Tab-separated table of C-alpha atoms in Angstrom:
chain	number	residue	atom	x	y	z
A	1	UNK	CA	-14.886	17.256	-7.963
A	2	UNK	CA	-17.579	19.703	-8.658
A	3	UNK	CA	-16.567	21.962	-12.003
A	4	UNK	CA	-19.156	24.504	-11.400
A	5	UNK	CA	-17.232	27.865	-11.159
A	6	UNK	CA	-18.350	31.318	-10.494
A	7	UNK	CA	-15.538	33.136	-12.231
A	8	UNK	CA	-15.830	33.442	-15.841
A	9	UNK	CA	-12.750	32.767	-17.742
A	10	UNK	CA	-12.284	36.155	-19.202
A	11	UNK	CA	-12.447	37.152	-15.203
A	12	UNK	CA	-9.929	34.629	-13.827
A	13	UNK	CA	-7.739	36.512	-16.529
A	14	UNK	CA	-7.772	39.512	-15.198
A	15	UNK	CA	-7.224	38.050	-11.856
A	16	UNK	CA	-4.939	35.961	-12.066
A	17	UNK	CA	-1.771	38.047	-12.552
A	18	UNK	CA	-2.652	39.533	-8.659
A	19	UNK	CA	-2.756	36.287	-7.112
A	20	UNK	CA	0.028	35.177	-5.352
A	21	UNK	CA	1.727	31.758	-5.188
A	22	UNK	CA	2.073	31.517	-9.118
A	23	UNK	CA	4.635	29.458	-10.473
A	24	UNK	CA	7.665	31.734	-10.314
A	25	UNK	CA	6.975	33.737	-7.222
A	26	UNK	CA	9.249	33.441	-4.586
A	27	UNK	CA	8.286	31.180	-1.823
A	28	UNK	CA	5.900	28.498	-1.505
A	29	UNK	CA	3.436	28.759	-4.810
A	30	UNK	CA	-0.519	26.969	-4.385
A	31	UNK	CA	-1.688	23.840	-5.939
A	32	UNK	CA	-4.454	25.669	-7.606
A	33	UNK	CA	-5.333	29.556	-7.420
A	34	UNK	CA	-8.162	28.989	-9.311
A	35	UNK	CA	-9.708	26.533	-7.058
A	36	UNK	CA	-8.832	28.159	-4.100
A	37	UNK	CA	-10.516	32.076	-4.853
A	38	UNK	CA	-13.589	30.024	-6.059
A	39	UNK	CA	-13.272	28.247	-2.239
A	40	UNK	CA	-13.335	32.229	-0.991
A	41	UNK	CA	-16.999	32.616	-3.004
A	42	UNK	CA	-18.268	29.723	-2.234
A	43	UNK	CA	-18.087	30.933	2.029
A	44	UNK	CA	-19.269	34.511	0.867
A	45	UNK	CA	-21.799	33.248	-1.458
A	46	UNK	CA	-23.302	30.981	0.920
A	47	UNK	CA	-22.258	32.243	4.223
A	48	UNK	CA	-20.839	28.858	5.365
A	49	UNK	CA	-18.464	28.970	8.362
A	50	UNK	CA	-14.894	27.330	7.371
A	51	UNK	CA	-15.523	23.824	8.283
A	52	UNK	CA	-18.373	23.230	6.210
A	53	UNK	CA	-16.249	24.628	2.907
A	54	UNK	CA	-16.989	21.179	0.474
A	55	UNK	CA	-13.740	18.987	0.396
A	56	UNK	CA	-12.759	19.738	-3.178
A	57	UNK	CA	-11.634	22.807	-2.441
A	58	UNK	CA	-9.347	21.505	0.094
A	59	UNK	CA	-8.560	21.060	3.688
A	60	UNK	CA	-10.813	23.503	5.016
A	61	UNK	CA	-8.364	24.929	7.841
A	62	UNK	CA	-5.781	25.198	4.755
A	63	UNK	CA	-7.962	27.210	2.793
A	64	UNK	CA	-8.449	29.843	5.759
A	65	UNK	CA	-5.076	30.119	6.913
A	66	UNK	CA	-3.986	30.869	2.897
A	67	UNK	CA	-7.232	33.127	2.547
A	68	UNK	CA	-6.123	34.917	5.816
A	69	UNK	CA	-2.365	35.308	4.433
A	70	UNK	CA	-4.192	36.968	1.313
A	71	UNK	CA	-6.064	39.524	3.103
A	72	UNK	CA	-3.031	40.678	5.094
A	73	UNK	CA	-1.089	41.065	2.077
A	74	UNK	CA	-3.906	43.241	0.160
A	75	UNK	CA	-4.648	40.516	-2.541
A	76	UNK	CA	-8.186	40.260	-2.397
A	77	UNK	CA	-8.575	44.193	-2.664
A	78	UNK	CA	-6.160	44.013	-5.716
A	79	UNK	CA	-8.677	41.218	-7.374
A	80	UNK	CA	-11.706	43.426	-6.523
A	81	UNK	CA	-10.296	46.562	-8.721
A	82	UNK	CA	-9.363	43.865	-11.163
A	83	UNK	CA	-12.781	43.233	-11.298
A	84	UNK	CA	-14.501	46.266	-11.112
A	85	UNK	CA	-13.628	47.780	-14.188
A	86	UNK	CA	-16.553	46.248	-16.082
A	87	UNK	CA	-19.758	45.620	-13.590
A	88	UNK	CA	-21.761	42.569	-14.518
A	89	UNK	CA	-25.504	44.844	-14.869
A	90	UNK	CA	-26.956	41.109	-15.742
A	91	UNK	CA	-28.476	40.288	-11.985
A	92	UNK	CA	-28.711	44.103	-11.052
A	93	UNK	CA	-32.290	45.305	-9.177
A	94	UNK	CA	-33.904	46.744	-7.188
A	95	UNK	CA	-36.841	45.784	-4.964
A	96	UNK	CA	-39.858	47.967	-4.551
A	97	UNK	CA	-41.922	46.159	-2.457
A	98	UNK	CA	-44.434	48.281	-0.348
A	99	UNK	CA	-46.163	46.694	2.759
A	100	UNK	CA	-49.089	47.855	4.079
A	101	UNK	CA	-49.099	49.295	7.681
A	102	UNK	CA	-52.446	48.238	9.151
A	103	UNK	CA	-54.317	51.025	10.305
A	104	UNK	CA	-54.092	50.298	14.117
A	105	UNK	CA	-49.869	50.423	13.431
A	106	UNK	CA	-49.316	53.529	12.545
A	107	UNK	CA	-48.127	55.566	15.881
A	108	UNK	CA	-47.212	55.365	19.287
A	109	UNK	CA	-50.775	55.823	21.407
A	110	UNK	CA	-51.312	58.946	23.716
A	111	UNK	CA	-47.269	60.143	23.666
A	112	UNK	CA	-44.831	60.222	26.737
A	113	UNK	CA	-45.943	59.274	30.083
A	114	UNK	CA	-44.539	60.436	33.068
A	115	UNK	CA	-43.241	57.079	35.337
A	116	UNK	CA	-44.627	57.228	38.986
C-alpha cells in the first residue's frame, strides 16, 4: 500500500471527530476513515471515475456506496468547515497570462446580414 497522504495530521485531527463509523458509533463503524476520505481526494484530485480508484483504498464500488452514504448525511460539508478555518495560502495564485489577439481576430466583419 501506497502511504502517500494528502491530509496532514494536524488536519485529519480536526476531521476526524465528524466522520462517521468511529469506533463507538452506533451501527456498522469503517475499517479505516482515514484511508477512505484520502480515497474521496484521490477521485477529486485526479478526476478518476470510481473504477479506476487504486485497490488500496478498497473495493472501489465499496468506497462509492460509503462516500454516497456520507454526502446524504452532510459529512463531507461538516469536514469542509472543519477545514476551512485556517486556508493553506502555500499553493495560492493567480494566473495573468495575456494572449495576443492577432490583428485579423479582433471583430465580427461588416455586422448583421439580412438572410435571403
Amino acid at each position: 500500500m501506497e502511504e502517500r497522504f494528502v491530509l496532514t495530521d494536524a488536519q485529519w485531527a480536526k476531521i476526524e471527530p465528524h466522520c462517521l463509523g468511529k469506533v463507538g458509533d452506533p451501527g456498522r463503524s469503517g475499517l479505516n476513515n482515514r484511508l477512505f476520505v484520502e480515497g474521496v481526494l484521490w477521485i477529486a484530485r485526479t478526476g478518476s471515475p470510481w473504477r479506476d480508484l487504486p485497490p488500496w483504498f478498497g473495493k472501489w464500488n465499496t468506497v462509492f456506496k460509503r462516500y454516497r452514504d456520507w454526502v446524504k448525511a452532510g459529512v463531507f460539508q461538516k469536514l469542509f468547515e472543519a477545514l476551512s478555518d485556517e486556508p493553506d495560502m502555500e499553493y495560492a495564485m493567480i494566473d495573468g497570462t495575456v494572449v495576443k489577439v492577432h490583428r485579423h481576430g479582433q471583430g465580427a466583419k461588416g455586422g448583421p446580414k439580412a438572410r435571403p
